[in-house]
XYZ file of C-alpha atoms in Angstrom:
674
model
C 0.000 0.000 0.000
C 2.800 2.417 0.803
C 4.923 3.341 -2.095
C 2.323 2.835 -4.835
C 3.910 5.106 -7.409
C 1.674 7.454 -9.358
C 2.480 9.255 -12.563
C 4.405 12.516 -12.539
C 4.221 14.968 -15.384
C 6.969 15.144 -17.949
C 8.544 12.954 -20.558
C 11.053 11.608 -18.086
C 8.579 11.056 -15.266
C 8.388 7.641 -13.698
C 5.113 5.803 -14.049
C 3.493 3.239 -11.795
C 5.617 0.186 -11.226
C 4.322 -2.831 -13.116
C 4.830 -6.552 -12.800
C 6.868 -7.846 -9.897
C 8.073 -4.416 -8.791
C 4.521 -3.121 -8.420
C 3.434 -6.152 -6.454
C 6.523 -5.926 -4.299
C 5.821 -2.295 -3.454
C 2.294 -3.100 -2.385
C 3.320 -6.111 -0.353
C 6.228 -4.416 1.366
C 3.951 -1.692 2.665
C 0.741 -3.537 3.498
C -0.484 -1.709 6.538
C -3.686 -2.956 7.831
C -4.375 -6.145 9.677
C -5.625 -7.179 13.030
C -4.432 -10.627 13.956
C -6.173 -12.727 16.455
C -8.207 -15.810 17.020
C -11.836 -15.274 16.076
C -14.341 -16.433 18.574
C -17.277 -18.724 17.863
C -20.434 -17.435 16.256
C -23.430 -16.186 18.183
C -25.659 -19.067 19.153
C -29.189 -19.793 18.138
C -29.228 -17.608 15.016
C -30.657 -20.148 12.647
C -32.393 -17.555 10.513
C -29.164 -15.659 9.978
C -27.481 -18.902 8.863
C -30.008 -19.140 6.049
C -29.537 -15.463 5.303
C -25.792 -16.091 5.192
C -26.237 -18.565 2.333
C -28.340 -16.042 0.449
C -25.762 -13.390 1.163
C -22.942 -15.537 -0.218
C -24.922 -16.117 -3.413
C -25.714 -12.420 -3.722
C -22.065 -11.600 -3.133
C -21.013 -13.768 -6.047
C -23.805 -12.291 -8.160
C -22.573 -8.793 -7.325
C -19.044 -9.738 -8.341
C -20.282 -11.172 -11.633
C -22.474 -8.138 -12.243
C -19.557 -5.819 -11.526
C -17.431 -7.793 -13.953
C -20.083 -7.375 -16.662
C -20.707 -3.684 -16.047
C -17.021 -2.877 -15.793
C -15.952 -5.172 -18.619
C -13.009 -3.868 -20.649
C -13.848 -1.926 -23.755
C -11.808 -0.535 -26.581
C -8.707 1.501 -26.075
C -9.387 5.060 -24.929
C -6.068 6.368 -26.198
C -6.632 9.398 -28.449
C -5.451 9.235 -32.032
C -3.238 12.267 -31.496
C -1.337 10.353 -28.834
C -0.217 7.833 -31.443
C 0.636 10.499 -33.966
C 2.784 12.328 -31.454
C 4.431 9.124 -30.253
C 3.455 9.712 -26.616
C 2.129 6.639 -24.882
C -0.369 7.734 -22.279
C -0.597 5.790 -19.063
C -3.353 5.660 -16.510
C -4.061 9.070 -14.925
C -2.339 10.961 -17.707
C -3.410 13.456 -20.353
C -1.703 14.706 -23.526
C -0.535 18.314 -23.608
C 0.661 20.018 -26.807
C 2.556 23.231 -26.090
C 2.465 25.683 -29.027
C 5.138 28.363 -29.025
C 3.934 31.162 -31.316
C 6.483 33.667 -30.000
C 9.090 34.656 -32.566
C 12.628 34.649 -31.209
C 11.677 33.194 -27.811
C 12.732 29.813 -26.485
C 10.442 28.527 -23.766
C 11.028 26.298 -20.746
C 7.904 24.814 -19.163
C 7.858 23.783 -15.502
C 5.266 21.811 -13.529
C 4.218 20.945 -10.014
C 1.195 19.280 -8.453
C -1.375 21.479 -6.775
C -1.263 19.090 -3.806
C 2.494 19.390 -3.365
C 2.861 21.826 -0.454
C 5.576 24.483 -0.894
C 7.238 22.449 -3.650
C 9.792 23.501 -6.200
C 8.721 23.549 -9.825
C 10.023 20.585 -11.816
C 11.274 20.904 -15.368
C 8.767 19.607 -17.905
C 9.958 20.395 -21.448
C 11.776 22.916 -23.648
C 9.972 24.456 -26.630
C 12.097 26.022 -29.340
C 11.243 29.387 -30.856
C 8.777 29.714 -33.694
C 10.454 29.778 -37.104
C 7.733 31.586 -39.067
C 4.588 33.526 -38.180
C 1.602 31.198 -38.081
C 3.801 28.099 -37.764
C 4.431 27.564 -34.056
C 6.931 25.141 -32.599
C 5.203 22.313 -30.784
C 6.352 20.133 -27.896
C 4.300 17.171 -26.694
C 4.276 15.906 -23.091
C 2.104 13.849 -20.771
C 0.740 15.468 -17.615
C -0.751 14.006 -14.446
C -4.519 14.016 -13.984
C -4.682 12.866 -10.371
C -4.615 16.354 -8.902
C -4.621 19.891 -10.188
C -1.452 20.945 -12.027
C 0.377 24.268 -11.917
C 2.259 25.151 -15.112
C 4.839 27.898 -15.409
C 6.210 29.037 -18.788
C 9.526 30.921 -18.813
C 11.322 32.730 -21.600
C 14.853 31.279 -21.450
C 16.417 34.119 -23.488
C 15.015 37.035 -21.507
C 14.931 34.938 -18.319
C 11.458 35.987 -17.318
C 8.151 34.322 -16.584
C 5.765 34.404 -19.531
C 2.714 33.011 -17.775
C 1.502 30.703 -15.024
C -1.750 28.791 -14.887
C -3.453 26.135 -12.770
C -5.662 23.486 -14.343
C -7.133 20.058 -13.536
C -6.533 17.841 -16.551
C -8.795 14.873 -17.291
C -7.625 11.337 -17.930
C -6.770 10.611 -21.595
C -7.789 14.147 -22.538
C -5.993 16.079 -25.272
C -5.072 19.703 -24.603
C -3.157 22.516 -26.278
C -1.342 25.281 -24.438
C -1.056 28.262 -26.799
C 1.714 30.720 -25.947
C 1.262 33.791 -28.135
C 1.392 37.561 -28.356
C -1.605 39.732 -27.524
C -2.080 43.176 -29.025
C -4.345 45.127 -26.705
C -2.484 48.386 -26.965
C 0.510 46.715 -25.299
C 2.615 43.982 -26.837
C 2.392 41.225 -24.252
C 2.529 37.435 -24.114
C -0.365 35.285 -22.984
C -1.210 31.618 -22.541
C -4.500 29.990 -23.510
C -5.498 26.400 -22.789
C -7.658 24.681 -25.396
C -9.346 21.285 -25.112
C -8.767 19.339 -28.324
C -10.431 16.142 -27.155
C -12.535 15.699 -24.059
C -11.208 13.369 -21.351
C -12.896 10.161 -20.302
C -14.853 9.914 -17.062
C -12.356 7.895 -15.033
C -14.701 7.836 -12.015
C -17.500 6.126 -13.937
C -16.385 2.568 -13.015
C -16.282 3.315 -9.278
C -19.698 4.991 -9.571
C -21.116 1.871 -11.222
C -19.573 -0.310 -8.522
C -21.170 1.889 -5.863
C -24.575 1.582 -7.519
C -24.180 -2.209 -7.696
C -23.401 -2.298 -3.982
C -26.350 -0.046 -3.219
C -28.641 -2.302 -5.250
C -27.340 -5.294 -3.302
C -28.132 -3.617 0.007
C -31.642 -2.708 -1.176
C -32.238 -6.279 -2.378
C -31.178 -7.754 0.966
C -33.299 -5.242 2.890
C -36.308 -6.029 0.712
C -35.774 -9.758 1.256
C -35.640 -9.274 5.013
C -38.852 -7.235 4.835
C -40.605 -10.027 2.948
C -39.465 -12.573 5.510
C -40.875 -10.493 8.343
C -44.166 -9.655 6.589
C -45.180 -13.093 5.385
C -44.011 -15.166 8.298
C -41.165 -16.819 6.436
C -39.137 -16.717 9.630
C -41.445 -19.182 11.367
C -41.410 -21.423 8.289
C -37.591 -21.463 8.319
C -37.531 -22.101 12.057
C -39.807 -25.127 11.687
C -37.525 -26.531 9.033
C -34.800 -26.829 11.665
C -35.745 -29.508 14.166
C -35.335 -28.972 17.863
C -32.487 -31.484 18.054
C -30.364 -29.416 15.677
C -31.166 -26.260 17.637
C -30.044 -27.878 20.902
C -26.854 -29.090 19.226
C -26.043 -25.583 18.029
C -26.614 -24.051 21.462
C -24.507 -26.699 23.193
C -21.796 -26.163 20.628
C -21.826 -22.450 21.368
C -21.582 -23.045 25.112
C -18.759 -25.517 24.675
C -16.771 -23.335 22.346
C -17.297 -20.395 24.676
C -15.492 -22.163 27.489
C -12.592 -23.052 25.178
C -12.202 -19.632 23.550
C -8.803 -18.033 23.816
C -9.321 -14.778 25.719
C -6.049 -13.401 24.422
C -7.323 -13.373 20.872
C -7.907 -9.855 19.620
C -11.117 -11.170 18.032
C -12.491 -12.686 21.220
C -15.368 -11.002 23.002
C -16.140 -12.193 26.534
C -19.379 -13.896 27.391
C -18.727 -13.666 31.110
C -21.304 -15.552 33.138
C -20.802 -12.953 35.865
C -22.106 -10.221 33.602
C -24.774 -11.868 31.478
C -26.472 -15.205 31.239
C -27.420 -14.697 27.623
C -25.555 -15.803 24.537
C -25.503 -12.269 23.166
C -22.130 -11.261 21.743
C -20.718 -7.923 20.747
C -20.976 -8.514 17.031
C -20.500 -4.807 16.417
C -16.824 -5.137 17.367
C -16.247 -7.948 14.854
C -18.264 -6.042 12.257
C -16.116 -2.963 12.757
C -12.983 -5.077 12.395
C -14.373 -6.730 9.280
C -15.182 -3.390 7.649
C -11.596 -2.246 8.144
C -10.219 -5.600 6.967
C -12.246 -5.778 3.751
C -11.405 -2.178 2.959
C -7.741 -3.010 3.565
C -7.862 -6.008 1.208
C -9.429 -3.872 -1.516
C -6.839 -1.117 -1.025
C -3.919 -3.556 -0.947
C -5.069 -5.170 -4.177
C -4.990 -1.778 -5.866
C -8.364 -0.131 -5.248
C -8.928 0.173 -8.982
C -5.726 2.254 -9.168
C -7.581 5.356 -7.967
C -5.426 7.870 -6.125
C -7.861 8.178 -3.208
C -7.385 4.458 -2.493
C -3.652 5.032 -2.075
C -1.917 6.580 0.896
C -1.542 10.338 1.006
C 1.879 11.484 -0.103
C 2.356 13.336 3.178
C -0.172 15.441 5.107
C -3.892 14.760 4.776
C -6.143 11.717 4.619
C -7.224 9.274 1.939
C -9.391 6.167 2.264
C -6.251 4.007 2.555
C -5.107 6.012 5.600
C -8.183 5.067 7.638
C -7.806 1.320 7.928
C -4.713 0.563 10.010
C -5.595 2.922 12.916
C -9.060 1.396 13.151
C -7.507 -2.042 13.520
C -5.307 -0.706 16.305
C -8.308 0.903 18.008
C -10.520 -2.166 17.911
C -7.601 -4.337 19.066
C -7.457 -2.209 22.217
C -11.187 -2.729 22.766
C -10.820 -6.491 22.500
C -7.752 -6.561 24.774
C -9.697 -5.157 27.707
C -12.826 -7.257 27.223
C -10.936 -10.529 26.846
C -8.471 -9.848 29.665
C -11.259 -8.983 32.090
C -12.973 -12.261 31.266
C -9.921 -14.475 31.797
C -8.911 -12.776 35.033
C -12.413 -13.303 36.414
C -11.966 -17.002 35.683
C -8.992 -17.118 38.054
C -6.046 -17.194 35.645
C -2.786 -15.989 37.187
C -1.327 -12.738 35.907
C 2.087 -14.333 35.412
C 0.684 -17.016 33.108
C -1.337 -14.436 31.232
C 1.745 -12.260 30.743
C 3.541 -15.236 29.188
C 0.716 -15.693 26.689
C 0.764 -12.002 25.859
C 4.526 -12.045 25.229
C 4.318 -15.187 23.069
C 1.513 -13.829 20.946
C 3.340 -10.536 20.422
C 6.475 -12.430 19.398
C 4.528 -14.457 16.822
C 2.949 -11.327 15.356
C 6.357 -9.724 14.915
C 7.840 -12.848 13.308
C 4.943 -13.239 10.862
C 5.215 -9.564 10.010
C 8.923 -9.776 9.175
C 8.222 -12.692 6.821
C 5.341 -10.930 5.061
C 7.180 -7.646 4.377
C 10.227 -9.423 2.916
C 8.965 -11.453 -0.072
C 11.824 -13.134 -1.931
C 9.918 -13.504 -5.191
C 9.913 -9.722 -5.623
C 13.579 -8.933 -5.186
C 15.222 -12.333 -5.261
C 16.818 -13.958 -2.195
C 17.361 -11.353 0.498
C 20.409 -10.953 2.686
C 20.079 -10.194 6.375
C 21.581 -6.749 5.889
C 18.685 -5.792 3.572
C 15.744 -7.194 5.542
C 13.087 -4.652 6.414
C 12.455 -4.677 10.167
C 9.377 -2.456 10.763
C 5.981 -3.398 9.386
C 2.269 -3.567 10.099
C 2.217 -6.765 12.139
C 5.407 -5.729 13.904
C 3.725 -2.475 14.944
C 0.649 -4.395 16.065
C 2.752 -6.882 18.034
C 4.580 -4.181 19.990
C 1.397 -2.191 20.547
C -0.470 -5.278 21.716
C 2.251 -6.194 24.205
C 2.523 -2.721 25.761
C -1.226 -2.102 26.070
C -2.051 -5.631 27.278
C 0.816 -5.632 29.793
C -0.239 -2.198 31.042
C -3.821 -3.336 31.585
C -2.618 -6.554 33.225
C -0.290 -4.717 35.618
C -2.936 -2.252 36.814
C -6.018 -4.408 36.333
C -8.821 -4.032 38.851
C -11.995 -6.096 39.131
C -15.075 -4.487 37.662
C -16.971 -2.809 40.551
C -19.883 -4.878 41.828
C -22.310 -1.992 41.483
C -21.524 -2.012 37.764
C -22.151 -5.743 37.311
C -25.053 -6.342 39.686
C -27.050 -3.134 39.952
C -26.413 -2.164 36.332
C -25.354 1.275 37.472
C -21.925 2.789 37.633
C -20.777 6.157 38.990
C -20.015 8.806 36.430
C -16.480 8.602 35.020
C -15.917 5.254 36.773
C -14.531 3.925 33.489
C -11.858 6.644 33.587
C -11.082 7.058 37.275
C -10.636 3.322 37.784
C -7.690 3.343 35.374
C -5.854 6.508 36.399
C -2.437 4.739 36.517
C -2.840 3.671 32.877
C -3.852 7.187 31.886
C -0.819 8.606 33.664
C 1.458 6.214 31.783
C -0.163 7.065 28.434
C 0.174 10.807 29.048
C 3.849 10.339 29.954
C 4.344 8.287 26.794
C 2.736 10.986 24.651
C 4.970 13.569 26.312
C 7.957 11.523 25.157
C 6.630 11.651 21.577
C 6.158 15.416 21.740
C 9.593 16.055 23.248
C 11.417 13.853 20.730
C 9.424 15.188 17.788
C 9.849 18.883 18.530
C 13.029 19.148 20.630
C 15.396 16.444 19.367
C 18.328 18.020 17.456
C 18.702 16.543 13.955
C 21.941 17.090 12.032
C 21.346 19.217 8.961
C 17.642 19.679 9.692
C 15.602 22.209 11.653
C 14.472 21.107 15.106
C 10.813 20.091 15.139
C 10.660 19.514 11.397
C 7.539 17.603 10.304
C 7.901 17.866 6.536
C 8.547 15.344 3.769
C 11.924 16.665 2.639
C 12.662 16.219 -1.056
C 11.351 19.126 -3.133
C 9.009 20.197 -0.316
C 9.698 23.353 1.702
C 11.207 24.821 -1.471
C 13.866 22.127 -1.474
C 15.639 23.430 1.651
C 15.690 20.110 3.529
C 15.856 17.313 0.932
C 17.239 14.652 3.313
C 15.106 15.492 6.360
C 12.092 13.309 5.532
C 10.031 12.725 8.661
C 12.165 14.873 10.947
C 12.878 13.159 14.259
C 10.899 10.022 13.319
C 13.014 9.377 10.243
C 16.257 10.297 12.015
C 15.637 7.875 14.906
C 14.825 5.002 12.541
C 17.875 5.609 10.370
C 20.079 5.936 13.446
C 18.866 2.836 15.287
C 17.849 0.514 12.435
C 19.892 1.734 9.485
C 18.692 2.854 6.057
C 18.790 -0.657 4.587
C 16.309 -2.011 7.149
C 13.636 0.589 6.397
C 11.001 0.906 3.706
C 12.704 2.124 0.550
C 9.675 3.518 -1.348
C 7.638 5.716 1.021
C 4.553 7.450 -0.294
C 6.356 10.807 -0.115
C 8.348 9.842 -3.210
C 5.224 10.267 -5.334
C 4.889 14.055 -5.106
C 7.905 15.160 -3.093
C 10.557 13.041 -4.846
C 12.238 12.084 -1.579
C 15.368 9.984 -1.899
C 16.038 8.840 1.671
C 14.499 5.718 3.192
C 11.556 6.310 5.498
C 9.336 3.777 7.261
C 5.712 4.653 8.121
C 5.775 1.868 10.747
C 8.867 3.218 12.466
C 9.848 3.419 16.117
C 8.577 6.865 17.122
C 5.161 6.395 15.531
C 4.650 3.254 17.643
C 4.128 5.519 20.651
C 1.006 7.019 19.110
C -0.284 3.627 17.977
C -0.120 2.625 21.666
C -2.101 5.758 22.511
C -4.730 4.839 19.924
C -5.010 1.273 21.190
C -5.522 2.634 24.688
C -8.384 4.803 23.420
C -9.829 1.538 22.110
C -9.412 0.117 25.624
C -11.490 3.032 26.835
C -14.277 2.011 24.450
C -14.112 -1.527 25.859
C -14.423 -0.204 29.404
C -17.491 1.783 28.455
C -19.102 -1.336 26.958
C -18.339 -3.437 30.037
C -18.825 -0.959 32.894
C -22.179 0.236 31.547
C -23.360 -3.052 30.083
C -27.075 -3.085 29.141
C -27.260 0.696 29.682
C -27.527 1.567 26.019
C -28.245 5.257 26.496
C -25.264 5.724 28.821
C -22.951 3.882 26.421
C -24.061 5.945 23.434
C -23.696 9.218 25.348
C -20.125 8.319 26.265
C -19.281 7.256 22.711
C -20.656 10.572 21.448
C -18.740 12.513 24.099
C -15.432 10.869 23.213
C -16.127 11.441 19.525
C -16.688 15.167 20.102
C -13.772 15.644 22.520
C -11.270 13.965 20.225
C -12.698 15.823 17.233
C -12.255 19.175 18.996
C -8.649 18.280 19.864
C -8.037 17.539 16.182
C -9.557 20.863 15.167
C -7.295 22.704 17.614
C -4.155 20.864 16.471
C -4.786 21.179 12.735
C -6.613 24.546 12.584
C -8.930 22.749 10.133
C -6.122 22.827 7.586
C -4.180 20.155 5.748
C -0.770 21.785 6.098
C -1.048 24.942 8.215
C -1.919 23.470 11.612
C 0.300 23.061 14.670
C 0.450 19.293 14.078
C -1.019 18.256 10.708
C -2.806 14.962 10.193
C -0.088 12.662 8.904
C -0.221 8.902 8.538
C 3.509 8.579 7.781
C 4.362 10.213 11.111
C 1.373 8.823 13.004
C 0.995 12.337 14.382
C -1.148 12.854 17.469
C -3.717 14.754 15.369
C -3.923 11.674 13.109
C -4.640 9.539 16.172
C -7.283 11.855 17.636
C -9.022 12.264 14.265
C -9.194 8.551 13.477
C -10.166 7.709 17.074
C -12.995 10.229 16.808
C -14.180 8.445 13.657
C -13.850 5.077 15.436
C -16.090 6.164 18.316
C -18.565 7.505 15.753
C -18.637 4.138 13.961
C -19.223 2.302 17.255
C -21.921 4.842 18.060
C -23.748 3.646 14.944
C -22.873 -0.056 14.943
C -23.529 -0.866 18.603
C -27.246 0.035 18.684
C -27.906 -1.273 15.166
C -26.054 -4.599 15.472
C -26.052 -5.456 19.191
C -29.036 -3.645 20.701
C -31.784 -3.510 18.067
C -30.262 -6.308 15.962
C -31.420 -4.622 12.780
C -28.292 -5.894 11.040
C -26.263 -9.024 11.702
C -23.061 -7.373 10.505
C -22.893 -9.570 7.400
C -20.855 -9.796 5.293
C -18.192 -7.905 7.265
C -18.752 -9.979 10.385
C -17.243 -13.123 8.795
C -13.793 -11.765 7.853
C -13.798 -9.897 11.158
C -13.984 -13.287 12.888
C -10.956 -14.642 10.991
C -8.839 -11.557 10.519
C -5.343 -13.052 10.791
C -6.143 -15.738 8.213
C -7.711 -13.296 5.755
C -4.856 -10.828 6.137
C -2.043 -13.335 5.698
C -3.975 -15.224 3.013
C -4.674 -12.185 0.877
C -0.992 -11.245 1.040
C 0.337 -14.720 0.210
C -2.123 -15.457 -2.624
C -2.230 -11.935 -4.037
C -0.645 -12.896 -7.353
C -2.472 -16.205 -7.830
C -5.526 -16.845 -9.953
C -8.411 -16.070 -9.389
C -7.283 -13.108 -7.273
C -5.294 -11.748 -10.193
C -5.290 -12.378 -13.919
C -3.804 -10.808 -17.034
C -5.696 -7.698 -18.040
C -6.500 -6.834 -21.617
C -5.712 -3.170 -20.933
C -3.367 -2.631 -18.012
C -3.999 1.119 -18.152
C -7.738 0.878 -17.542
C -9.290 1.803 -14.211
C -12.363 -0.298 -14.927
C -10.383 -3.483 -15.524
C -8.328 -3.022 -12.367
C -11.465 -2.178 -10.397
C -13.261 -5.284 -11.643
C -10.301 -7.460 -10.698
C -9.986 -5.892 -7.241
C -13.707 -6.172 -6.487
C -13.795 -9.837 -7.474
C -10.659 -10.610 -5.434
C -12.061 -8.858 -2.361
C -15.445 -10.584 -2.730
C -13.687 -13.946 -2.899
C -12.021 -13.330 0.459
C -15.389 -12.445 1.967
C -16.762 -15.726 0.607
C -13.741 -17.652 1.925
C -14.225 -16.086 5.362
C -17.904 -17.065 5.313
C -17.132 -20.685 4.371
C -14.479 -20.928 7.087
C -16.929 -19.464 9.584
C -19.538 -22.077 8.689
C -16.918 -24.837 8.947
C -15.764 -23.399 12.304
C -12.224 -23.049 10.990
C -10.321 -20.232 12.663
C -6.626 -19.515 12.662
C -5.257 -18.657 16.070
C -1.755 -17.716 17.126
């Protein structure tokens, strides 16, 4: 996911890596996964089992329908592209620069409108016009992902002729006319003319959205029919009482054997509830993030908003990993409370926590170092940080912290169903003190650590950013600490900042300093778990607290960022895992729980399908989608490799297949634990 190269303007610009290099870049930076052992399904939901079969069939139908609607068509490459011998790639347009100025050689420069305080990059030279009415023409490709800023200079008189900003469309054909104007004063002017309209590159994703919407409407209509015509009772009668008893006994048996250390486990503590009700909203939340991560990792149709932001700001791809971290924290508290109430010793539990963290780190090192991409690797080139490595360290610190300062849930919370205000916070003041101290360490190192050759407190991308003043300062203190302690060769070599900022130093988005803020985010997830447990069955109280946390964290983000992408005190930045990034994504996480908890767990208006199934088997789906990424039917040869619709079709089908696999494994009660 990190390091997915996009196209830069100019004849010498590098395009997206293809073949093994492209796959290697995606695999080396895969960022979102929440490992853990999924717990057994909720018992006695026979109707939902039948609905699950229908859902699986509809899922396949949606994939097939998407494949038909997004089927590859003819080449969209304009005829002029062939005549001018410029091969357009995805997210590119053709620009013909006409120099009608006699005796003036032009140099054209370019930069992306999203590149903050960037230097202009040379695009092309255009020789002077030989005769009136016969301009010199230069042909280049320009990026269509974001708005472009073009600057035309007269190389002889060394002055700027014109500057313009324009958002080019994919596969469009444009002419930039540089000519004299005679309005009383002999001046030069630039006009942009559209020779051939661009294609609508967002049409495939719009069709896919409509297909998904139609699927949701169809399922809702089916559920309405079942409720209106009594189909539920007919289905229930079809399942004899013996089978129902077997399912319930199976649920009770599996409950007693469930591994409470699994990040997917949700406690069914007999002390708190005698029912078989489970917090399906937590698994649903995890599944949403996981399926989105699979789609993004497989390419997301090659749309820029399904790739990581080059530096400051947020894209869809930037949302997933923090949500996994958040929901992992929620599960840590719920599962640990359950096992401690069953009498397990803290020392034994600490051993399990350490072992599980070690396994996560080991699996992560294997996944981010695929030999088939780069050939056999040597130890001095192995990348050390990674997604699972970050999760393993975060899991160990947060779980050990909760274990060290764990207190039994107050009896008035479990018996009387009432808890004093702020009991969920005041009962864990030692943990809060530790987290605040840890965040202070991040702030001190980030803003006060001296960095050779770089300004103290630098948060920029380096490269051509900041007018090219600090090209080797990518990430400030975060990058410096990683390079100092781990070495350049053990870090990610193609960070997302290379796309717009042309950085040349190694930088790892899963580095050491950012781990501090991932611990903070997991602890905020712990806070959500405490709300769910301390105020169990008090739906109104739970929702009020979720809403309060959502607003508080949102206000902190507003204060830190000044509601600006780049001008705030601490911008939202996934590469740095800045504190504003954590507060913003945690605010979104509480908002999602605010919606999912009453809908899925309280009113049971939605079972969480289909996201619930991959959420129950997250480690298997994550590792599986990485290992089998390049195997059929998850990937096949495309007729047009530069077509968004073909990539989107392939990515949708691959993602749908993993949902189906997760559903089948769920029905077979096959879960991968570590």
